[in-house]
Amino acid sequence: MPLLRRRQCLQLGCAWALAAPAWAAAPVSGRGSLQLWAGHAQQHGDADGRGGVARFFDPRGLARDPRSGDILVADAANALVRRVSPDALVERVAGVPLLRRTVEGPAAQAGFVGPDAVAAAPDGTLYVSDSYANTLRVLRGGRVALLAGSDQRPGYADGQGAAARFNHPVGIAFDARRQLLLVADAYNHTVRAVNRGGRVRTLCGTPGVSAHRDGALAQALFNTPVGIAVDARGNIYVSEYFNHDIRRITPDGQVQTVVGRPGRAGDVDGDTRQARLRRPQQIAIDARGRLLIADSGNDKLRRFGDDGLLRTLAGRAGAQLPAPGPLPAALGTPYGVAVGPRGGIVVSSGQALWLVQPAEP
């Protein structure tokens, strides 16, 4: 449990919801809606099943499987990887409930310490950021194996497989164009890249230096990167928990701040000069190339588009308990975010997954 408390300190708490206990699709109003999609707002557990029958225990990072449209879930305190079909059927993918130790082998017998994020490659390979173990794991052919890092040995080192070291790797994303797994290595304040064979290299950031500096890759500095996503043009986006901003790494090797004021938390929609975030967590790219942001410190889901404007899609600042209904509703403290079914957006908050149906697509 100490490792779980460590991560809870980074997130600054997990909101418990007071919504209805059973899953049901809320009607979509002209304002859009928030509805409980899977799990129970207040009860945790590890039950599979459809909608409100299922139970999670601190669900965190989410990712969309490009082949099936399923949502993959890093079910952290359960030490599981789960999948949710578009019609809200929850099934276990890998792990033993509550085992919380590293075990390699067949998916049903494999063990995780505390998975924080997941990513899927187009060929069906799944990647898991086992943050509490400081490792990256890979699921291929029904078996879980180590990709990189050393079990519960935090540190910093580039290199091959178990010779590499991470310090609480959090967000991951698979870059299909470059065939690389991108990693937000939070406590090393770096962005790393891992090839399919497990060789790790640092893209940018200086280990042990928590700061903010834009510019060329070799000069850029970060402060607790936790979320990462890549768009169709090869731009890599990184959310920084303590810099309260979103950075972009361009294909030509430049790091730019695109949303937020470095080191200055706030809650403001608008253009890049005035927009403010507060402790952003996971991020994702939607079908139109827009950035989706779990703005945890503001209890909101935000979206940033090519028009350079940050907009609130769901949630109200200070409303830490989810309350479904017409938007903005109350989202609680969001953590993971992914493109969901029927034009919706799936968000993890508390012990459940929530479906946001925006008023505007």
Tab-separated table of C-alpha atoms in Angstrom:
chain	number	residue	atom	x	y	z
A	1	MET	CA	0.000	0.000	0.000
A	2	PRO	CA	2.843	2.567	0.491
A	3	LEU	CA	3.353	2.664	-3.290
A	4	LEU	CA	-0.327	3.307	-3.830
A	5	ARG	CA	-0.258	6.151	-1.322
A	6	ARG	CA	2.783	7.569	-3.120
A	7	ARG	CA	0.851	7.814	-6.382
A	8	GLN	CA	-2.204	9.219	-4.592
A	9	CYS	CA	-0.016	12.056	-3.356
A	10	LEU	CA	0.886	12.894	-6.958
A	11	GLN	CA	-2.755	12.893	-8.009
A	12	LEU	CA	-3.851	14.803	-4.859
A	13	GLY	CA	-6.642	12.455	-4.062
A	14	CYS	CA	-9.287	10.428	-5.865
A	15	ALA	CA	-12.870	11.720	-5.796
A	16	TRP	CA	-15.688	9.347	-4.765
A	17	ALA	CA	-18.890	9.788	-6.696
A	18	LEU	CA	-22.495	9.959	-5.556
A	19	ALA	CA	-24.190	8.975	-8.812
A	20	ALA	CA	-26.843	6.299	-9.343
A	21	PRO	CA	-25.569	2.755	-8.592
A	22	ALA	CA	-26.611	1.094	-11.853
A	23	TRP	CA	-25.467	1.850	-15.375
A	24	ALA	CA	-27.927	3.478	-17.706
A	25	ALA	CA	-27.470	5.664	-20.764
A	26	ALA	CA	-28.641	9.172	-20.000
A	27	PRO	CA	-30.481	11.014	-22.774
A	28	VAL	CA	-28.315	13.454	-24.685
A	29	SER	CA	-29.659	16.970	-24.393
A	30	GLY	CA	-28.851	19.846	-26.695
A	31	ARG	CA	-26.131	20.692	-24.198
A	32	GLY	CA	-24.584	17.241	-24.327
A	33	SER	CA	-24.432	14.893	-21.354
A	34	LEU	CA	-22.304	13.034	-18.826
A	35	GLN	CA	-23.310	9.465	-17.963
A	36	LEU	CA	-21.951	6.606	-15.909
A	37	TRP	CA	-20.607	4.128	-18.474
A	38	ALA	CA	-18.985	1.271	-16.540
A	39	GLY	CA	-18.319	0.490	-12.904
A	40	HIS	CA	-19.958	1.850	-9.764
A	41	ALA	CA	-19.545	5.410	-8.591
A	42	GLN	CA	-18.762	4.494	-4.972
A	43	GLN	CA	-17.963	0.780	-4.779
A	44	HIS	CA	-14.676	-0.774	-5.836
A	45	GLY	CA	-13.964	-4.366	-6.807
A	46	ASP	CA	-12.715	-6.501	-9.699
A	47	ALA	CA	-15.931	-7.854	-11.208
A	48	ASP	CA	-16.297	-8.191	-14.954
A	49	GLY	CA	-19.683	-7.562	-16.558
A	50	ARG	CA	-21.665	-4.988	-18.453
A	51	GLY	CA	-21.969	-1.366	-17.369
A	52	GLY	CA	-22.885	-0.970	-13.715
A	53	VAL	CA	-22.352	-4.673	-12.964
A	54	ALA	CA	-18.583	-4.255	-13.393
A	55	ARG	CA	-16.286	-2.986	-10.658
A	56	PHE	CA	-12.915	-1.224	-10.831
A	57	PHE	CA	-10.425	-0.267	-8.123
A	58	ASP	CA	-8.804	3.071	-8.948
A	59	PRO	CA	-8.981	2.973	-12.779
A	60	ARG	CA	-6.350	5.283	-14.239
A	61	GLY	CA	-4.946	5.516	-17.762
A	62	LEU	CA	-7.149	4.724	-20.760
A	63	ALA	CA	-6.407	3.961	-24.398
A	64	ARG	CA	-8.490	3.080	-27.432
A	65	ASP	CA	-7.707	-0.169	-29.219
A	66	PRO	CA	-7.420	0.878	-32.906
A	67	ARG	CA	-8.603	-2.537	-34.112
A	68	SER	CA	-11.775	-3.052	-32.068
A	69	GLY	CA	-12.643	0.358	-30.647
A	70	ASP	CA	-12.504	-1.154	-27.157
A	71	ILE	CA	-11.265	1.011	-24.308
A	72	LEU	CA	-8.256	-0.421	-22.466
A	73	VAL	CA	-8.011	0.398	-18.771
A	74	ALA	CA	-5.075	0.411	-16.358
A	75	ASP	CA	-6.965	-0.743	-13.242
A	76	ALA	CA	-4.253	0.355	-10.839
A	77	ALA	CA	-5.206	-0.855	-7.363
A	78	ASN	CA	-6.556	-4.125	-8.784
A	79	ALA	CA	-3.196	-4.569	-10.592
A	80	LEU	CA	-5.078	-5.496	-13.771
A	81	VAL	CA	-5.425	-4.510	-17.403
A	82	ARG	CA	-9.100	-4.518	-18.442
A	83	ARG	CA	-10.968	-3.889	-21.682
A	84	VAL	CA	-14.400	-2.342	-22.210
A	85	SER	CA	-16.293	-2.971	-25.442
A	86	PRO	CA	-18.280	-0.169	-27.131
A	87	ASP	CA	-21.427	-1.576	-25.493
A	88	ALA	CA	-19.793	-1.340	-22.037
A	89	LEU	CA	-18.879	-5.003	-21.458
A	90	VAL	CA	-15.875	-5.130	-19.093
A	91	GLU	CA	-13.440	-8.057	-19.321
A	92	ARG	CA	-10.036	-8.825	-17.851
A	93	VAL	CA	-7.132	-8.781	-20.312
A	94	ALA	CA	-4.175	-9.550	-18.039
A	95	GLY	CA	-3.202	-9.787	-14.410
A	96	VAL	CA	-4.303	-11.426	-11.175
A	97	PRO	CA	-6.569	-9.264	-8.995
A	98	LEU	CA	-4.740	-7.628	-6.075
A	99	LEU	CA	-1.537	-9.672	-6.645
A	100	ARG	CA	0.581	-6.508	-6.857
A	101	ARG	CA	3.862	-8.152	-7.755
A	102	THR	CA	5.704	-8.730	-11.013
A	103	VAL	CA	5.061	-12.079	-12.687
A	104	GLU	CA	5.800	-12.814	-16.331
A	105	GLY	CA	3.963	-15.427	-18.384
A	106	PRO	CA	0.464	-16.169	-19.681
A	107	ALA	CA	-1.828	-13.160	-19.414
A	108	ALA	CA	-4.227	-14.796	-16.932
A	109	GLN	CA	-1.378	-15.628	-14.518
A	110	ALA	CA	0.778	-12.539	-15.058
A	111	GLY	CA	1.244	-10.057	-12.235
A	112	PHE	CA	1.507	-6.263	-12.120
A	113	VAL	CA	2.447	-4.044	-9.197
A	114	GLY	CA	0.417	-0.967	-10.103
A	115	PRO	CA	-0.306	-0.259	-13.774
A	116	ASP	CA	-0.895	3.397	-14.561
A	117	ALA	CA	-1.289	3.563	-18.338
A	118	VAL	CA	-1.824	1.380	-21.395
A	119	ALA	CA	-1.209	1.731	-25.125
A	120	ALA	CA	-2.147	-0.370	-28.146
A	121	ALA	CA	-0.275	-0.878	-31.419
A	122	PRO	CA	-2.164	-1.481	-34.677
A	123	ASP	CA	-0.974	-5.108	-34.768
A	124	GLY	CA	-2.662	-5.870	-31.428
A	125	THR	CA	0.404	-5.598	-29.196
A	126	LEU	CA	-0.459	-4.024	-25.842
A	127	TYR	CA	1.943	-2.030	-23.698
A	128	VAL	CA	1.577	-1.348	-19.983
A	129	SER	CA	3.305	1.250	-17.837
A	130	ASP	CA	3.660	-0.542	-14.488
A	131	SER	CA	4.476	2.661	-12.660
A	132	TYR	CA	4.899	1.269	-9.147
A	133	ALA	CA	7.329	-1.337	-10.468
A	134	ASN	CA	9.189	1.247	-12.611
A	135	THR	CA	8.881	-1.059	-15.603
A	136	LEU	CA	7.254	-1.246	-19.016
A	137	ARG	CA	5.560	-4.504	-19.911
A	138	VAL	CA	4.374	-5.902	-23.226
A	139	LEU	CA	1.511	-8.303	-24.017
A	140	ARG	CA	2.008	-10.275	-27.236
A	141	GLY	CA	0.612	-13.650	-28.223
A	142	GLY	CA	-1.224	-14.026	-24.933
A	143	ARG	CA	1.890	-13.599	-22.770
A	144	VAL	CA	3.141	-10.719	-20.631
A	145	ALA	CA	6.868	-9.988	-20.670
A	146	LEU	CA	9.249	-7.267	-19.558
A	147	LEU	CA	9.948	-4.661	-22.225
A	148	ALA	CA	12.256	-2.332	-20.264
A	149	GLY	CA	13.181	-1.310	-16.745
A	150	SER	CA	14.057	-3.218	-13.585
A	151	ASP	CA	11.382	-4.378	-11.132
A	152	GLN	CA	10.926	-1.829	-8.326
A	153	ARG	CA	14.379	-0.343	-8.878
A	154	PRO	CA	13.861	3.353	-9.682
A	155	GLY	CA	16.623	5.234	-11.411
A	156	TYR	CA	17.716	6.646	-14.719
A	157	ALA	CA	19.552	4.818	-17.475
A	158	ASP	CA	19.130	4.409	-21.190
A	159	GLY	CA	19.899	0.995	-22.610
A	160	GLN	CA	18.474	-2.383	-23.503
A	161	GLY	CA	15.597	-4.001	-21.612
A	162	ALA	CA	16.336	-4.660	-17.949
A	163	ALA	CA	19.462	-2.499	-18.098
A	164	ALA	CA	17.323	0.620	-18.535
A	165	ARG	CA	15.927	2.471	-15.524
A	166	PHE	CA	12.804	4.601	-15.042
A	167	ASN	CA	11.545	6.639	-12.115
A	168	HIS	CA	7.766	6.309	-12.036
A	169	PRO	CA	6.911	6.082	-15.737
A	170	VAL	CA	3.311	7.181	-16.153
A	171	GLY	CA	1.753	8.023	-19.541
A	172	ILE	CA	2.618	5.979	-22.631
A	173	ALA	CA	1.593	6.192	-26.283
A	174	PHE	CA	2.505	4.087	-29.297
A	175	ASP	CA	3.841	6.030	-32.271
A	176	ALA	CA	2.851	3.844	-35.220
A	177	ARG	CA	4.783	5.932	-37.770
A	178	ARG	CA	8.093	5.524	-35.978
A	179	GLN	CA	7.283	2.175	-34.309
A	180	LEU	CA	8.191	3.558	-30.897
A	181	LEU	CA	6.620	3.495	-27.465
A	182	LEU	CA	6.720	7.031	-26.029
A	183	VAL	CA	6.991	7.357	-22.250
A	184	ALA	CA	6.378	10.225	-19.814
A	185	ASP	CA	9.000	9.372	-17.165
A	186	ALA	CA	7.514	11.527	-14.409
A	187	TYR	CA	10.077	11.685	-11.618
A	188	ASN	CA	13.020	11.737	-14.030
A	189	HIS	CA	11.382	14.776	-15.736
A	190	THR	CA	12.139	13.256	-19.120
A	191	VAL	CA	10.423	11.945	-22.239
A	192	ARG	CA	11.759	8.547	-23.323
A	193	ALA	CA	11.343	6.374	-26.424
A	194	VAL	CA	11.464	2.567	-26.517
A	195	ASN	CA	11.699	0.503	-29.688
A	196	ARG	CA	9.842	-2.783	-30.111
A	197	GLY	CA	12.918	-4.693	-28.990
A	198	GLY	CA	13.100	-2.827	-25.671
A	199	ARG	CA	15.954	-0.396	-26.306
A	200	VAL	CA	15.394	2.853	-24.361
A	201	ARG	CA	16.678	6.307	-25.242
A	202	THR	CA	15.886	9.765	-23.903
A	203	LEU	CA	14.234	12.154	-26.322
A	204	CYS	CA	14.324	15.264	-24.161
A	205	GLY	CA	14.539	16.541	-20.612
A	206	THR	CA	17.346	16.294	-18.075
A	207	PRO	CA	17.045	13.635	-15.339
A	208	GLY	CA	16.793	15.188	-11.880
A	209	VAL	CA	16.097	18.688	-13.209
A	210	SER	CA	12.500	19.883	-12.763
A	211	ALA	CA	12.047	23.123	-14.675
A	212	HIS	CA	10.582	24.558	-17.866
A	213	ARG	CA	12.460	25.446	-21.008
A	214	ASP	CA	11.333	25.325	-24.625
A	215	GLY	CA	13.647	24.987	-27.612
A	216	ALA	CA	15.638	22.215	-29.247
A	217	LEU	CA	15.375	18.724	-27.785
A	218	ALA	CA	18.796	18.880	-26.142
A	219	GLN	CA	17.948	22.084	-24.268
A	220	ALA	CA	14.305	21.476	-23.285
A	221	LEU	CA	13.388	20.961	-19.614
A	222	PHE	CA	10.251	19.431	-18.050
A	223	ASN	CA	8.595	19.206	-14.650
A	224	THR	CA	6.809	15.910	-13.892
A	225	PRO	CA	5.504	14.827	-17.295
A	226	VAL	CA	2.557	12.451	-16.773
A	227	GLY	CA	0.546	12.266	-19.998
A	228	ILE	CA	1.653	11.703	-23.583
A	229	ALA	CA	-0.054	11.418	-26.978
A	230	VAL	CA	0.985	11.540	-30.633
A	231	ASP	CA	-1.034	12.891	-33.554
A	232	ALA	CA	-1.220	11.788	-37.194
A	233	ARG	CA	1.418	14.330	-38.223
A	234	GLY	CA	3.970	13.008	-35.771
A	235	ASN	CA	3.648	15.750	-33.144
A	236	ILE	CA	4.102	14.457	-29.602
A	237	TYR	CA	2.124	16.150	-26.826
A	238	VAL	CA	3.133	15.986	-23.165
A	239	SER	CA	1.151	17.094	-20.116
A	240	GLU	CA	3.139	18.399	-17.142
A	241	TYR	CA	1.566	17.954	-13.732
A	242	PHE	CA	3.524	20.635	-11.877
A	243	ASN	CA	4.116	23.017	-14.780
A	244	HIS	CA	0.323	23.083	-15.396
A	245	ASP	CA	0.777	23.029	-19.161
A	246	ILE	CA	0.916	21.023	-22.371
A	247	ARG	CA	4.087	20.851	-24.455
A	248	ARG	CA	4.495	19.810	-28.098
A	249	ILE	CA	7.528	18.049	-29.562
A	250	THR	CA	7.536	18.639	-33.315
A	251	PRO	CA	8.908	16.162	-35.886
A	252	ASP	CA	11.828	18.513	-36.531
A	253	GLY	CA	12.915	18.359	-32.883
A	254	GLN	CA	11.527	21.519	-31.308
A	255	VAL	CA	9.736	21.684	-27.951
A	256	GLN	CA	6.982	24.290	-27.606
A	257	THR	CA	4.443	25.196	-24.926
A	258	VAL	CA	1.000	25.109	-26.549
A	259	VAL	CA	-1.462	25.413	-23.632
A	260	GLY	CA	-1.065	26.902	-20.167
A	261	ARG	CA	1.352	29.216	-18.389
A	262	PRO	CA	4.385	27.293	-17.062
A	263	GLY	CA	4.294	27.055	-13.277
A	264	ARG	CA	1.083	29.103	-12.964
A	265	ALA	CA	-2.055	27.117	-12.283
A	266	GLY	CA	-5.437	28.502	-13.278
A	267	ASP	CA	-8.805	27.760	-14.824
A	268	VAL	CA	-9.337	29.816	-17.961
A	269	ASP	CA	-10.694	28.872	-21.384
A	270	GLY	CA	-9.498	30.835	-24.393
A	271	ASP	CA	-6.526	31.260	-26.677
A	272	THR	CA	-2.971	30.186	-25.935
A	273	ARG	CA	-2.104	33.535	-24.350
A	274	GLN	CA	-4.763	33.348	-21.658
A	275	ALA	CA	-5.689	29.666	-21.265
A	276	ARG	CA	-4.821	28.067	-17.929
A	277	LEU	CA	-4.739	24.499	-16.588
A	278	ARG	CA	-4.257	23.006	-13.132
A	279	ARG	CA	-2.403	19.715	-12.683
A	280	PRO	CA	-3.328	18.086	-16.016
A	281	GLN	CA	-3.146	14.308	-16.087
A	282	GLN	CA	-3.636	12.035	-19.112
A	283	ILE	CA	-4.225	13.338	-22.641
A	284	ALA	CA	-5.479	11.868	-25.937
A	285	ILE	CA	-5.977	12.883	-29.568
A	286	ASP	CA	-9.478	12.707	-31.041
A	287	ALA	CA	-10.448	11.756	-34.615
A	288	ARG	CA	-10.108	15.361	-35.762
A	289	GLY	CA	-6.641	15.788	-34.281
A	290	ARG	CA	-7.798	17.792	-31.272
A	291	LEU	CA	-6.197	17.366	-27.871
A	292	LEU	CA	-8.335	16.000	-25.021
A	293	ILE	CA	-7.094	16.880	-21.533
A	294	ALA	CA	-8.034	15.418	-18.145
A	295	ASP	CA	-7.582	18.668	-16.205
A	296	SER	CA	-7.549	17.033	-12.786
A	297	GLY	CA	-6.932	20.072	-10.611
A	298	ASN	CA	-9.883	21.894	-12.145
A	299	ASP	CA	-12.171	18.820	-12.134
A	300	LYS	CA	-12.767	19.249	-15.869
A	301	LEU	CA	-12.409	17.658	-19.290
A	302	ARG	CA	-10.909	20.202	-21.693
A	303	ARG	CA	-10.293	20.228	-25.455
A	304	PHE	CA	-7.682	22.132	-27.443
A	305	GLY	CA	-8.074	22.417	-31.224
A	306	ASP	CA	-6.312	23.723	-34.313
A	307	ASP	CA	-8.073	27.050	-33.778
A	308	GLY	CA	-5.774	27.593	-30.794
A	309	LEU	CA	-8.627	27.707	-28.280
A	310	LEU	CA	-8.977	25.756	-25.043
A	311	ARG	CA	-12.579	24.821	-24.219
A	312	THR	CA	-14.231	23.099	-21.267
A	313	LEU	CA	-16.322	20.115	-22.398
A	314	ALA	CA	-17.457	18.798	-19.020
A	315	GLY	CA	-17.116	19.411	-15.307
A	316	ARG	CA	-17.167	22.305	-12.886
A	317	ALA	CA	-14.235	23.557	-10.832
A	318	GLY	CA	-14.527	22.526	-7.203
A	319	ALA	CA	-17.190	19.884	-7.895
A	320	GLN	CA	-15.049	16.919	-6.897
A	321	LEU	CA	-17.928	14.420	-6.787
A	322	PRO	CA	-19.250	13.271	-10.188
A	323	ALA	CA	-22.901	14.045	-10.912
A	324	PRO	CA	-24.148	12.876	-14.331
A	325	GLY	CA	-26.639	14.843	-16.365
A	326	PRO	CA	-26.668	17.656	-18.923
A	327	LEU	CA	-23.277	19.263	-19.436
A	328	PRO	CA	-21.292	20.686	-17.841
A	329	ALA	CA	-22.486	18.289	-15.077
A	330	ALA	CA	-19.851	17.424	-12.460
A	331	LEU	CA	-16.978	15.166	-13.429
A	332	GLY	CA	-15.048	14.745	-10.209
A	333	THR	CA	-11.265	14.512	-10.515
A	334	PRO	CA	-10.553	13.059	-13.982
A	335	TYR	CA	-7.450	10.975	-14.620
A	336	GLY	CA	-7.571	9.016	-17.892
A	337	VAL	CA	-9.181	10.046	-21.172
A	338	ALA	CA	-9.816	8.271	-24.486
A	339	VAL	CA	-11.999	8.589	-27.561
A	340	GLY	CA	-15.103	6.515	-26.850
A	341	PRO	CA	-18.084	5.062	-28.716
A	342	ARG	CA	-20.743	7.024	-30.610
A	343	GLY	CA	-18.702	10.213	-30.747
A	344	GLY	CA	-18.247	10.253	-26.982
A	345	ILE	CA	-15.217	10.641	-24.747
A	346	VAL	CA	-14.464	8.189	-21.929
A	347	VAL	CA	-12.995	9.551	-18.697
A	348	SER	CA	-11.835	7.689	-15.583
A	349	SER	CA	-12.787	9.333	-12.302
A	350	GLY	CA	-13.210	7.791	-8.870
A	351	GLN	CA	-14.065	4.096	-9.202
A	352	ALA	CA	-15.843	4.324	-12.553
A	353	LEU	CA	-15.621	5.199	-16.223
A	354	TRP	CA	-17.794	8.073	-17.452
A	355	LEU	CA	-19.011	8.836	-20.963
A	356	VAL	CA	-19.064	12.465	-22.070
A	357	GLN	CA	-21.262	13.178	-25.100
A	358	PRO	CA	-20.267	16.715	-26.146
A	359	ALA	CA	-22.916	19.089	-27.424
A	360	GLU	CA	-20.672	19.764	-30.429
A	361	PRO	CA	-18.745	16.919	-32.096
